[in-house]
Structures are given as C-alpha cells and as structure tokens.
Amino acid sequence: MGGASIFGVDTYLQGTNIRSTGGHWDAFNIAGGCSGMRSLMALLMLSAAWAYLSDLKFWKKCVLFLSAIPLAVIGNGVRITSIVVMAEYGNPEFASKTWHDWSGLLFFFPISLFGLAAVHSLLAGELIWKPSQRKKLVVKMNKSH
C-alpha cells in the first residue's frame, strides 16, 4: 500500500485484506461498510450544501461539489495509512478497533473540510476564512411612535 510505505510499513492486498509483509499483525479485512462509500456520501451532501449556499458562479459550484470525490479518496487514504502504521508500530488490536473507529474524526473530516475550504478559496479568488472587503449588511429600523 502506497501511503504506509512512506513510514516504512510494507503491505500487500490479498482480496479484501490488507496484510503486513513482515507478518507483524493479522490481516485487516476491508468490509463493505469501510469502503469509504459512507464517507463519500456524507462529504457529497456537505459539499452540495456548501456549493448551494456559496455565492459562486454555477460552474464553480459544480467544481466545488465534485471536489468531494478526490477529497474523500485522499481523506480515506490517510485514515487507512494511519491504521496500518498504528498496527505496525503500536498495538494491532488498538489499531483495528479503537483507532479505526476514531481515525475518521481525527483525519478524514479535518482533511476533507480543509480541502473544501481550500477549493472554495481557489474558486472564489480569496481566502474564505479571512475577512474580506465585502460590504456589510446594515438593517435600519424605523421607530414609530
């Protein structure tokens, strides 16, 4: 697996199993629910709402929406890499249970949300988290006696 090799962990895929070439831990079976489809669907829904509420042109909204696909792949790749590295250098049982369950919150969602913000900033031509020079909306109320 590509990402884990950066950390010196050699793995190989055998069907739906990720295995350690050194045999340091038992194979991780990638179940259908862990394929990333749920994460992708959640990110697509979030990006659709984000695009809809943005003040971008229509084609830019489409790009923002579709950017959820590569962002989900990247986020899940980092998550899987962290699980395999944790199993190799830490506790395999902890990696397969606790770390597997929590790594989505620690890696997938921050990477995905930051990625959507970065794509939006590129499309908007400005940093969306930095105060802009936009006009402020002021609502004046008439006092009637």
mmCIF file of N, CA and C in Angstrom:
data_model
loop_
_atom_site.group_PDB
_atom_site.id
_atom_site.type_symbol
_atom_site.label_atom_id
_atom_site.label_comp_id
_atom_site.label_asym_id
_atom_site.label_seq_id
_atom_site.Cartn_x
_atom_site.Cartn_y
_atom_site.Cartn_z
ATOM 1 N N MET A 1 0.852 -1.177 0.000
ATOM 2 C CA MET A 1 0.000 0.000 0.000
ATOM 3 C C MET A 1 0.892 1.232 0.000
ATOM 4 N N GLY A 2 0.620 2.185 -0.853
ATOM 5 C CA GLY A 2 1.488 3.327 -1.091
ATOM 6 C C GLY A 2 1.794 4.197 0.113
ATOM 7 N N GLY A 3 0.764 4.680 0.815
ATOM 8 C CA GLY A 3 0.988 5.619 1.902
ATOM 9 C C GLY A 3 1.761 5.050 3.068
ATOM 10 N N ALA A 4 1.524 3.797 3.382
ATOM 11 C CA ALA A 4 2.195 3.186 4.526
ATOM 12 C C ALA A 4 3.681 2.993 4.266
ATOM 13 N N SER A 5 4.060 2.815 3.008
ATOM 14 C CA SER A 5 5.478 2.612 2.698
ATOM 15 C C SER A 5 6.312 3.847 3.009
ATOM 16 N N ILE A 6 5.704 5.004 3.028
ATOM 17 C CA ILE A 6 6.402 6.236 3.414
ATOM 18 C C ILE A 6 6.919 6.118 4.850
ATOM 19 N N PHE A 7 6.176 5.387 5.667
ATOM 20 C CA PHE A 7 6.529 5.204 7.078
ATOM 21 C C PHE A 7 7.269 3.891 7.315
ATOM 22 N N GLY A 8 7.708 3.257 6.255
ATOM 23 C CA GLY A 8 8.473 2.024 6.379
ATOM 24 C C GLY A 8 7.641 0.788 6.644
ATOM 25 N N VAL A 9 6.357 0.849 6.335
ATOM 26 C CA VAL A 9 5.469 -0.290 6.541
ATOM 27 C C VAL A 9 5.137 -0.879 5.172
ATOM 28 N N ASP A 10 5.578 -2.119 4.946
ATOM 29 C CA ASP A 10 5.291 -2.794 3.683
ATOM 30 C C ASP A 10 4.059 -3.662 3.843
ATOM 31 N N THR A 11 3.090 -3.452 2.953
ATOM 32 C CA THR A 11 1.846 -4.202 2.993
ATOM 33 C C THR A 11 1.523 -4.701 1.593
ATOM 34 N N TYR A 12 0.572 -5.588 1.526
ATOM 35 C CA TYR A 12 0.052 -6.021 0.234
ATOM 36 C C TYR A 12 -1.419 -6.359 0.392
ATOM 37 N N LEU A 13 -2.140 -6.248 -0.721
ATOM 38 C CA LEU A 13 -3.560 -6.563 -0.724
ATOM 39 C C LEU A 13 -3.753 -7.989 -1.209
ATOM 40 N N GLN A 14 -4.601 -8.703 -0.514
ATOM 41 C CA GLN A 14 -4.973 -10.045 -0.925
ATOM 42 C C GLN A 14 -6.492 -10.109 -0.853
ATOM 43 N N GLY A 15 -7.136 -9.939 -1.980
ATOM 44 C CA GLY A 15 -8.599 -9.842 -2.000
ATOM 45 C C GLY A 15 -9.027 -8.562 -1.314
ATOM 46 N N THR A 16 -9.792 -8.709 -0.240
ATOM 47 C CA THR A 16 -10.225 -7.537 0.530
ATOM 48 C C THR A 16 -9.441 -7.400 1.835
ATOM 49 N N ASN A 17 -8.285 -8.033 1.905
ATOM 50 C CA ASN A 17 -7.454 -7.992 3.108
ATOM 51 C C ASN A 17 -6.181 -7.190 2.869
ATOM 52 N N ILE A 18 -5.826 -6.385 3.847
ATOM 53 C CA ILE A 18 -4.529 -5.709 3.856
ATOM 54 C C ILE A 18 -3.649 -6.502 4.807
ATOM 55 N N ARG A 19 -2.507 -6.927 4.325
ATOM 56 C CA ARG A 19 -1.610 -7.768 5.120
ATOM 57 C C ARG A 19 -0.247 -7.111 5.262
ATOM 58 N N SER A 20 0.393 -7.399 6.369
ATOM 59 C CA SER A 20 1.763 -6.960 6.616
ATOM 60 C C SER A 20 2.706 -7.960 5.950
ATOM 61 N N THR A 21 3.662 -7.460 5.174
ATOM 62 C CA THR A 21 4.619 -8.377 4.549
ATOM 63 C C THR A 21 5.508 -9.017 5.600
ATOM 64 N N GLY A 22 5.702 -8.357 6.713
ATOM 65 C CA GLY A 22 6.518 -8.899 7.796
ATOM 66 C C GLY A 22 5.743 -9.770 8.763
ATOM 67 N N GLY A 23 4.415 -9.837 8.599
ATOM 68 C CA GLY A 23 3.591 -10.648 9.483
ATOM 69 C C GLY A 23 3.479 -10.116 10.894
ATOM 70 N N HIS A 24 3.645 -8.799 11.075
ATOM 71 C CA HIS A 24 3.609 -8.193 12.408
ATOM 72 C C HIS A 24 2.200 -8.123 12.997
ATOM 73 N N TRP A 25 1.188 -8.232 12.152
ATOM 74 C CA TRP A 25 -0.194 -8.161 12.613
ATOM 75 C C TRP A 25 -1.063 -8.977 11.672
ATOM 76 N N ASP A 26 -2.220 -9.384 12.187
ATOM 77 C CA ASP A 26 -3.166 -10.141 11.377
ATOM 78 C C ASP A 26 -3.756 -9.236 10.303
ATOM 79 N N ALA A 27 -4.215 -9.847 9.241
ATOM 80 C CA ALA A 27 -4.777 -9.085 8.125
ATOM 81 C C ALA A 27 -5.984 -8.277 8.570
ATOM 82 N N PHE A 28 -6.115 -7.093 7.988
ATOM 83 C CA PHE A 28 -7.304 -6.277 8.187
ATOM 84 C C PHE A 28 -8.223 -6.531 7.004
ATOM 85 N N ASN A 29 -9.434 -6.959 7.300
ATOM 86 C CA ASN A 29 -10.406 -7.195 6.251
ATOM 87 C C ASN A 29 -11.165 -5.901 5.996
ATOM 88 N N ILE A 30 -11.172 -5.464 4.758
ATOM 89 C CA ILE A 30 -11.886 -4.245 4.401
ATOM 90 C C ILE A 30 -13.323 -4.631 4.096
ATOM 91 N N ALA A 31 -14.199 -4.385 5.039
ATOM 92 C CA ALA A 31 -15.611 -4.730 4.874
ATOM 93 C C ALA A 31 -16.278 -3.745 3.929
ATOM 94 N N GLY A 32 -17.426 -4.129 3.425
ATOM 95 C CA GLY A 32 -18.160 -3.268 2.501
ATOM 96 C C GLY A 32 -18.450 -1.896 3.079
ATOM 97 N N GLY A 33 -18.767 -1.839 4.377
ATOM 98 C CA GLY A 33 -19.058 -0.569 5.028
ATOM 99 C C GLY A 33 -17.844 0.319 5.190
ATOM 100 N N CYS A 34 -16.664 -0.256 5.114
ATOM 101 C CA CYS A 34 -15.437 0.517 5.282
ATOM 102 C C CYS A 34 -14.820 0.907 3.946
ATOM 103 N N SER A 35 -15.574 0.751 2.893
ATOM 104 C CA SER A 35 -15.037 1.052 1.572
ATOM 105 C C SER A 35 -14.914 2.550 1.328
ATOM 106 N N GLY A 36 -15.433 3.337 2.220
ATOM 107 C CA GLY A 36 -15.369 4.785 2.059
ATOM 108 C C GLY A 36 -16.621 5.355 1.425
ATOM 109 N N MET A 37 -17.568 4.504 1.055
ATOM 110 C CA MET A 37 -18.789 4.995 0.398
ATOM 111 C C MET A 37 -19.624 5.865 1.341
ATOM 112 N N ARG A 38 -19.700 5.493 2.594
ATOM 113 C CA ARG A 38 -20.467 6.318 3.540
ATOM 114 C C ARG A 38 -19.804 7.678 3.726
ATOM 115 N N SER A 39 -18.484 7.668 3.818
ATOM 116 C CA SER A 39 -17.756 8.931 3.951
ATOM 117 C C SER A 39 -17.935 9.785 2.706
ATOM 118 N N LEU A 40 -17.873 9.137 1.548
ATOM 119 C CA LEU A 40 -18.059 9.865 0.291
ATOM 120 C C LEU A 40 -19.452 10.468 0.219
ATOM 121 N N MET A 41 -20.476 9.704 0.575
ATOM 122 C CA MET A 41 -21.848 10.217 0.521
ATOM 123 C C MET A 41 -22.025 11.389 1.482
ATOM 124 N N ALA A 42 -21.473 11.268 2.676
ATOM 125 C CA ALA A 42 -21.578 12.358 3.647
ATOM 126 C C ALA A 42 -20.878 13.608 3.123
ATOM 127 N N LEU A 43 -19.703 13.428 2.540
ATOM 128 C CA LEU A 43 -18.959 14.575 2.025
ATOM 129 C C LEU A 43 -19.646 15.175 0.795
ATOM 130 N N LEU A 44 -20.252 14.342 -0.049
ATOM 131 C CA LEU A 44 -21.008 14.861 -1.197
ATOM 132 C C LEU A 44 -22.197 15.692 -0.737
ATOM 133 N N MET A 45 -22.899 15.230 0.300
ATOM 134 C CA MET A 45 -24.032 16.006 0.824
ATOM 135 C C MET A 45 -23.560 17.338 1.398
ATOM 136 N N LEU A 46 -22.458 17.293 2.136
ATOM 137 C CA LEU A 46 -21.914 18.515 2.721
ATOM 138 C C LEU A 46 -21.450 19.476 1.627
ATOM 139 N N SER A 47 -20.761 18.953 0.621
ATOM 140 C CA SER A 47 -20.270 19.823 -0.450
ATOM 141 C C SER A 47 -21.426 20.381 -1.283
ATOM 142 N N ALA A 48 -22.502 19.611 -1.426
ATOM 143 C CA ALA A 48 -23.678 20.109 -2.155
ATOM 144 C C ALA A 48 -24.294 21.294 -1.417
ATOM 145 N N ALA A 49 -24.442 21.168 -0.101
ATOM 146 C CA ALA A 49 -24.986 22.277 0.689
ATOM 147 C C ALA A 49 -24.049 23.473 0.662
ATOM 148 N N TRP A 50 -22.750 23.210 0.778
ATOM 149 C CA TRP A 50 -21.747 24.277 0.755
ATOM 150 C C TRP A 50 -21.814 25.017 -0.581
ATOM 151 N N ALA A 51 -21.853 24.261 -1.674
ATOM 152 C CA ALA A 51 -21.904 24.876 -3.004
ATOM 153 C C ALA A 51 -23.197 25.672 -3.184
ATOM 154 N N TYR A 52 -24.310 25.114 -2.745
ATOM 155 C CA TYR A 52 -25.595 25.785 -2.874
ATOM 156 C C TYR A 52 -25.608 27.121 -2.134
ATOM 157 N N LEU A 53 -25.025 27.151 -0.940
ATOM 158 C CA LEU A 53 -25.033 28.368 -0.127
ATOM 159 C C LEU A 53 -23.953 29.373 -0.525
ATOM 160 N N SER A 54 -23.000 28.947 -1.341
ATOM 161 C CA SER A 54 -21.923 29.852 -1.735
ATOM 162 C C SER A 54 -22.425 30.861 -2.760
ATOM 163 N N ASP A 55 -21.666 31.939 -2.913
ATOM 164 C CA ASP A 55 -22.030 32.954 -3.901
ATOM 165 C C ASP A 55 -21.174 32.815 -5.167
ATOM 166 N N LEU A 56 -20.819 31.585 -5.493
ATOM 167 C CA LEU A 56 -20.004 31.302 -6.672
ATOM 168 C C LEU A 56 -20.888 31.161 -7.904
ATOM 169 N N LYS A 57 -20.265 31.280 -9.084
ATOM 170 C CA LYS A 57 -20.969 31.012 -10.336
ATOM 171 C C LYS A 57 -21.328 29.539 -10.389
ATOM 172 N N PHE A 58 -22.309 29.205 -11.239
ATOM 173 C CA PHE A 58 -22.817 27.840 -11.277
ATOM 174 C C PHE A 58 -21.729 26.813 -11.572
ATOM 175 N N TRP A 59 -20.881 27.074 -12.543
ATOM 176 C CA TRP A 59 -19.856 26.088 -12.899
ATOM 177 C C TRP A 59 -18.863 25.894 -11.750
ATOM 178 N N LYS A 60 -18.605 26.970 -10.992
ATOM 179 C CA LYS A 60 -17.711 26.853 -9.837
ATOM 180 C C LYS A 60 -18.369 26.061 -8.715
ATOM 181 N N LYS A 61 -19.686 26.204 -8.575
ATOM 182 C CA LYS A 61 -20.418 25.407 -7.594
ATOM 183 C C LYS A 61 -20.316 23.920 -7.948
ATOM 184 N N CYS A 62 -20.393 23.618 -9.247
ATOM 185 C CA CYS A 62 -20.269 22.223 -9.697
ATOM 186 C C CYS A 62 -18.881 21.676 -9.384
ATOM 187 N N VAL A 63 -17.843 22.482 -9.609
ATOM 188 C CA VAL A 63 -16.480 22.055 -9.304
ATOM 189 C C VAL A 63 -16.325 21.825 -7.799
ATOM 190 N N LEU A 64 -16.857 22.732 -6.998
ATOM 191 C CA LEU A 64 -16.790 22.591 -5.544
ATOM 192 C C LEU A 64 -17.490 21.307 -5.097
ATOM 193 N N PHE A 65 -18.662 21.048 -5.646
ATOM 194 C CA PHE A 65 -19.408 19.830 -5.319
ATOM 195 C C PHE A 65 -18.617 18.582 -5.695
ATOM 196 N N LEU A 66 -18.093 18.537 -6.904
ATOM 197 C CA LEU A 66 -17.370 17.353 -7.376
ATOM 198 C C LEU A 66 -16.000 17.174 -6.722
ATOM 199 N N SER A 67 -15.470 18.238 -6.122
ATOM 200 C CA SER A 67 -14.179 18.108 -5.437
ATOM 201 C C SER A 67 -14.279 17.179 -4.232
ATOM 202 N N ALA A 68 -15.502 16.884 -3.798
ATOM 203 C CA ALA A 68 -15.690 15.954 -2.677
ATOM 204 C C ALA A 68 -15.161 14.564 -3.014
ATOM 205 N N ILE A 69 -15.180 14.180 -4.277
ATOM 206 C CA ILE A 69 -14.747 12.829 -4.657
ATOM 207 C C ILE A 69 -13.253 12.638 -4.409
ATOM 208 N N PRO A 70 -12.365 13.461 -4.980
ATOM 209 C CA PRO A 70 -10.944 13.252 -4.683
ATOM 210 C C PRO A 70 -10.599 13.541 -3.222
ATOM 211 N N LEU A 71 -11.304 14.463 -2.588
ATOM 212 C CA LEU A 71 -11.038 14.741 -1.178
ATOM 213 C C LEU A 71 -11.390 13.536 -0.303
ATOM 214 N N ALA A 72 -12.464 12.835 -0.639
ATOM 215 C CA ALA A 72 -12.834 11.628 0.113
ATOM 216 C C ALA A 72 -11.790 10.533 -0.073
ATOM 217 N N VAL A 73 -11.270 10.395 -1.285
ATOM 218 C CA VAL A 73 -10.233 9.393 -1.548
ATOM 219 C C VAL A 73 -8.972 9.720 -0.749
ATOM 220 N N ILE A 74 -8.567 10.979 -0.758
ATOM 221 C CA ILE A 74 -7.372 11.401 -0.016
ATOM 222 C C ILE A 74 -7.576 11.208 1.486
ATOM 223 N N GLY A 75 -8.715 11.662 2.000
ATOM 224 C CA GLY A 75 -9.003 11.528 3.431
ATOM 225 C C GLY A 75 -9.019 10.077 3.883
ATOM 226 N N ASN A 76 -9.645 9.204 3.104
ATOM 227 C CA ASN A 76 -9.680 7.786 3.470
ATOM 228 C C ASN A 76 -8.315 7.136 3.314
ATOM 229 N N GLY A 77 -7.542 7.580 2.346
ATOM 230 C CA GLY A 77 -6.183 7.051 2.189
ATOM 231 C C GLY A 77 -5.318 7.364 3.397
ATOM 232 N N VAL A 78 -5.413 8.593 3.885
ATOM 233 C CA VAL A 78 -4.658 8.980 5.085
ATOM 234 C C VAL A 78 -5.151 8.188 6.292
ATOM 235 N N ARG A 79 -6.448 8.009 6.383
ATOM 236 C CA ARG A 79 -7.024 7.251 7.506
ATOM 237 C C ARG A 79 -6.544 5.806 7.495
ATOM 238 N N ILE A 80 -6.611 5.143 6.360
ATOM 239 C CA ILE A 80 -6.167 3.748 6.259
ATOM 240 C C ILE A 80 -4.672 3.639 6.540
ATOM 241 N N THR A 81 -3.909 4.588 6.014
ATOM 242 C CA THR A 81 -2.470 4.592 6.279
ATOM 243 C C THR A 81 -2.200 4.693 7.775
ATOM 244 N N SER A 82 -2.940 5.566 8.465
ATOM 245 C CA SER A 82 -2.725 5.719 9.914
ATOM 246 C C SER A 82 -3.060 4.441 10.663
ATOM 247 N N ILE A 83 -4.088 3.724 10.228
ATOM 248 C CA ILE A 83 -4.460 2.468 10.889
ATOM 249 C C ILE A 83 -3.362 1.422 10.714
ATOM 250 N N VAL A 84 -2.830 1.316 9.494
ATOM 251 C CA VAL A 84 -1.785 0.336 9.213
ATOM 252 C C VAL A 84 -0.499 0.682 9.962
ATOM 253 N N VAL A 85 -0.133 1.952 9.985
ATOM 254 C CA VAL A 85 1.078 2.378 10.708
ATOM 255 C C VAL A 85 0.905 2.132 12.208
ATOM 256 N N MET A 86 -0.288 2.404 12.734
ATOM 257 C CA MET A 86 -0.555 2.149 14.150
ATOM 258 C C MET A 86 -0.433 0.661 14.458
ATOM 259 N N ALA A 87 -0.917 -0.170 13.554
ATOM 260 C CA ALA A 87 -0.826 -1.625 13.759
ATOM 261 C C ALA A 87 0.619 -2.092 13.713
ATOM 262 N N GLU A 88 1.415 -1.509 12.831
ATOM 263 C CA GLU A 88 2.815 -1.927 12.666
ATOM 264 C C GLU A 88 3.680 -1.508 13.847
ATOM 265 N N TYR A 89 3.551 -0.265 14.271
ATOM 266 C CA TYR A 89 4.448 0.270 15.303
ATOM 267 C C TYR A 89 3.823 0.352 16.691
ATOM 268 N N GLY A 90 2.525 0.152 16.763
ATOM 269 C CA GLY A 90 1.837 0.238 18.048
ATOM 270 C C GLY A 90 1.179 -1.077 18.383
ATOM 271 N N ASN A 91 -0.082 -0.989 18.739
ATOM 272 C CA ASN A 91 -0.854 -2.157 19.149
ATOM 273 C C ASN A 91 -1.853 -2.499 18.042
ATOM 274 N N PRO A 92 -1.708 -3.664 17.389
ATOM 275 C CA PRO A 92 -2.618 -4.037 16.306
ATOM 276 C C PRO A 92 -4.086 -4.114 16.725
ATOM 277 N N GLU A 93 -4.345 -4.583 17.943
ATOM 278 C CA GLU A 93 -5.736 -4.675 18.400
ATOM 279 C C GLU A 93 -6.328 -3.271 18.582
ATOM 280 N N PHE A 94 -5.559 -2.367 19.167
ATOM 281 C CA PHE A 94 -5.991 -0.971 19.319
ATOM 282 C C PHE A 94 -6.227 -0.343 17.949
ATOM 283 N N ALA A 95 -5.329 -0.611 17.002
ATOM 284 C CA ALA A 95 -5.449 -0.046 15.652
ATOM 285 C C ALA A 95 -6.709 -0.531 14.954
ATOM 286 N N SER A 96 -7.026 -1.813 15.103
ATOM 287 C CA SER A 96 -8.166 -2.378 14.380
ATOM 288 C C SER A 96 -9.509 -2.034 15.003
ATOM 289 N N LYS A 97 -9.513 -1.635 16.254
ATOM 290 C CA LYS A 97 -10.788 -1.331 16.922
ATOM 291 C C LYS A 97 -10.907 0.157 17.230
ATOM 292 N N THR A 98 -10.244 0.602 18.278
ATOM 293 C CA THR A 98 -10.389 1.980 18.742
ATOM 294 C C THR A 98 -9.889 2.986 17.710
ATOM 295 N N TRP A 99 -8.678 2.771 17.201
ATOM 296 C CA TRP A 99 -8.118 3.728 16.241
ATOM 297 C C TRP A 99 -8.941 3.745 14.964
ATOM 298 N N HIS A 100 -9.393 2.588 14.504
ATOM 299 C CA HIS A 100 -10.232 2.507 13.309
ATOM 300 C C HIS A 100 -11.486 3.366 13.482
ATOM 301 N N ASP A 101 -12.111 3.267 14.653
ATOM 302 C CA ASP A 101 -13.352 3.993 14.900
ATOM 303 C C ASP A 101 -13.150 5.502 15.017
ATOM 304 N N TRP A 102 -12.031 5.941 15.598
ATOM 305 C CA TRP A 102 -11.806 7.359 15.851
ATOM 306 C C TRP A 102 -10.989 8.076 14.778
ATOM 307 N N SER A 103 -10.307 7.346 13.936
ATOM 308 C CA SER A 103 -9.438 7.997 12.952
ATOM 309 C C SER A 103 -10.213 8.801 11.915
ATOM 310 N N GLY A 104 -11.470 8.455 11.706
ATOM 311 C CA GLY A 104 -12.286 9.258 10.793
ATOM 312 C C GLY A 104 -12.453 10.683 11.294
ATOM 313 N N LEU A 105 -12.700 10.816 12.597
ATOM 314 C CA LEU A 105 -12.837 12.153 13.180
ATOM 315 C C LEU A 105 -11.504 12.890 13.221
ATOM 316 N N LEU A 106 -10.433 12.150 13.405
ATOM 317 C CA LEU A 106 -9.116 12.778 13.524
ATOM 318 C C LEU A 106 -8.480 13.114 12.181
ATOM 319 N N PHE A 107 -8.770 12.334 11.153
ATOM 320 C CA PHE A 107 -8.112 12.541 9.867
ATOM 321 C C PHE A 107 -9.077 12.866 8.735
ATOM 322 N N PHE A 108 -10.068 12.004 8.511
ATOM 323 C CA PHE A 108 -10.925 12.169 7.332
ATOM 324 C C PHE A 108 -11.647 13.509 7.320
ATOM 325 N N PHE A 109 -12.368 13.808 8.375
ATOM 326 C CA PHE A 109 -13.181 15.023 8.360
ATOM 327 C C PHE A 109 -12.352 16.307 8.348
ATOM 328 N N PRO A 110 -11.305 16.443 9.152
ATOM 329 C CA PRO A 110 -10.499 17.670 9.035
ATOM 330 C C PRO A 110 -9.859 17.846 7.651
ATOM 331 N N ILE A 111 -9.328 16.766 7.087
ATOM 332 C CA ILE A 111 -8.722 16.859 5.754
ATOM 333 C C ILE A 111 -9.776 17.253 4.728
ATOM 334 N N SER A 112 -10.937 16.627 4.808
ATOM 335 C CA SER A 112 -11.998 16.904 3.850
ATOM 336 C C SER A 112 -12.536 18.326 3.971
ATOM 337 N N LEU A 113 -12.773 18.771 5.185
ATOM 338 C CA LEU A 113 -13.311 20.127 5.378
ATOM 339 C C LEU A 113 -12.297 21.193 4.993
ATOM 340 N N PHE A 114 -11.032 20.985 5.368
ATOM 341 C CA PHE A 114 -9.998 21.934 4.964
ATOM 342 C C PHE A 114 -9.860 21.931 3.443
ATOM 343 N N GLY A 115 -9.972 20.755 2.845
ATOM 344 C CA GLY A 115 -9.902 20.654 1.385
ATOM 345 C C GLY A 115 -11.029 21.414 0.697
ATOM 346 N N LEU A 116 -12.261 21.273 1.214
ATOM 347 C CA LEU A 116 -13.381 22.028 0.647
ATOM 348 C C LEU A 116 -13.168 23.533 0.802
ATOM 349 N N ALA A 117 -12.661 23.947 1.950
ATOM 350 C CA ALA A 117 -12.383 25.371 2.162
ATOM 351 C C ALA A 117 -11.302 25.859 1.197
ATOM 352 N N ALA A 118 -10.284 25.039 0.964
ATOM 353 C CA ALA A 118 -9.209 25.421 0.043
ATOM 354 C C ALA A 118 -9.719 25.510 -1.393
ATOM 355 N N VAL A 119 -10.537 24.547 -1.809
ATOM 356 C CA VAL A 119 -11.105 24.581 -3.166
ATOM 357 C C VAL A 119 -12.001 25.808 -3.323
ATOM 358 N N HIS A 120 -12.831 26.073 -2.321
ATOM 359 C CA HIS A 120 -13.704 27.255 -2.376
ATOM 360 C C HIS A 120 -12.862 28.530 -2.482
ATOM 361 N N SER A 121 -11.790 28.608 -1.709
ATOM 362 C CA SER A 121 -10.923 29.786 -1.759
ATOM 363 C C SER A 121 -10.303 29.967 -3.136
ATOM 364 N N LEU A 122 -9.842 28.871 -3.730
ATOM 365 C CA LEU A 122 -9.270 28.952 -5.082
ATOM 366 C C LEU A 122 -10.305 29.427 -6.097
ATOM 367 N N LEU A 123 -11.510 28.885 -6.005
ATOM 368 C CA LEU A 123 -12.565 29.263 -6.941
ATOM 369 C C LEU A 123 -13.044 30.691 -6.726
ATOM 370 N N ALA A 124 -13.063 31.138 -5.477
ATOM 371 C CA ALA A 124 -13.527 32.495 -5.154
ATOM 372 C C ALA A 124 -12.439 33.541 -5.383
ATOM 373 N N GLY A 125 -11.188 33.095 -5.444
ATOM 374 C CA GLY A 125 -10.091 34.035 -5.637
ATOM 375 C C GLY A 125 -9.697 34.781 -4.379
ATOM 376 N N GLU A 126 -10.117 34.283 -3.243
ATOM 377 C CA GLU A 126 -9.772 34.894 -1.960
ATOM 378 C C GLU A 126 -9.857 33.841 -0.867
ATOM 379 N N LEU A 127 -9.197 34.100 0.227
ATOM 380 C CA LEU A 127 -9.282 33.190 1.362
ATOM 381 C C LEU A 127 -10.640 33.376 2.023
ATOM 382 N N ILE A 128 -11.424 32.318 2.082
ATOM 383 C CA ILE A 128 -12.782 32.475 2.612
ATOM 384 C C ILE A 128 -12.807 32.634 4.124
ATOM 385 N N TRP A 129 -11.734 32.260 4.795
ATOM 386 C CA TRP A 129 -11.708 32.386 6.254
ATOM 387 C C TRP A 129 -11.106 33.718 6.696
ATOM 388 N N LYS A 130 -10.654 34.520 5.740
ATOM 389 C CA LYS A 130 -10.080 35.825 6.055
ATOM 390 C C LYS A 130 -11.141 36.889 5.796
ATOM 391 N N PRO A 131 -11.281 37.858 6.693
ATOM 392 C CA PRO A 131 -12.277 38.906 6.455
ATOM 393 C C PRO A 131 -12.020 39.596 5.120
ATOM 394 N N SER A 132 -13.073 39.737 4.347
ATOM 395 C CA SER A 132 -12.924 40.355 3.029
ATOM 396 C C SER A 132 -13.383 41.806 3.065
ATOM 397 N N GLN A 133 -13.295 42.417 1.926
ATOM 398 C CA GLN A 133 -13.682 43.813 1.789
ATOM 399 C C GLN A 133 -15.150 43.947 1.362
ATOM 400 N N ARG A 134 -15.921 42.922 1.621
ATOM 401 C CA ARG A 134 -17.326 42.946 1.234
ATOM 402 C C ARG A 134 -18.089 43.970 2.063
ATOM 403 N N LYS A 135 -19.150 44.477 1.459
ATOM 404 C CA LYS A 135 -19.991 45.425 2.165
ATOM 405 C C LYS A 135 -20.770 44.696 3.242
ATOM 406 N N LYS A 136 -20.942 45.356 4.353
ATOM 407 C CA LYS A 136 -21.702 44.770 5.440
ATOM 408 C C LYS A 136 -23.173 45.158 5.281
ATOM 409 N N LEU A 137 -24.030 44.250 5.607
ATOM 410 C CA LEU A 137 -25.458 44.488 5.542
ATOM 411 C C LEU A 137 -25.896 45.188 6.823
ATOM 412 N N VAL A 138 -26.514 46.334 6.654
ATOM 413 C CA VAL A 138 -26.994 47.090 7.803
ATOM 414 C C VAL A 138 -28.503 47.224 7.674
ATOM 415 N N VAL A 139 -29.196 46.831 8.695
ATOM 416 C CA VAL A 139 -30.646 46.912 8.697
ATOM 417 C C VAL A 139 -31.051 48.051 9.617
ATOM 418 N N LYS A 140 -31.796 49.004 9.047
ATOM 419 C CA LYS A 140 -32.260 50.147 9.828
ATOM 420 C C LYS A 140 -33.737 49.949 10.150
ATOM 421 N N MET A 141 -34.042 50.167 11.372
ATOM 422 C CA MET A 141 -35.426 50.008 11.825
ATOM 423 C C MET A 141 -36.019 51.408 12.046
ATOM 424 N N ASN A 142 -37.200 51.619 11.522
ATOM 425 C CA ASN A 142 -37.889 52.881 11.755
ATOM 426 C C ASN A 142 -38.613 52.814 13.083
ATOM 427 N N LYS A 143 -38.435 53.871 13.852
ATOM 428 C CA LYS A 143 -39.146 53.943 15.130
ATOM 429 C C LYS A 143 -40.460 54.653 14.887
ATOM 430 N N SER A 144 -41.499 53.973 15.156
ATOM 431 C CA SER A 144 -42.815 54.616 15.020
ATOM 432 C C SER A 144 -43.385 54.822 16.418
ATOM 433 N N HIS A 145 -43.949 55.993 16.612
ATOM 434 C CA HIS A 145 -44.467 56.345 17.941
ATOM 435 C C HIS A 145 -45.896 56.005 18.076
#
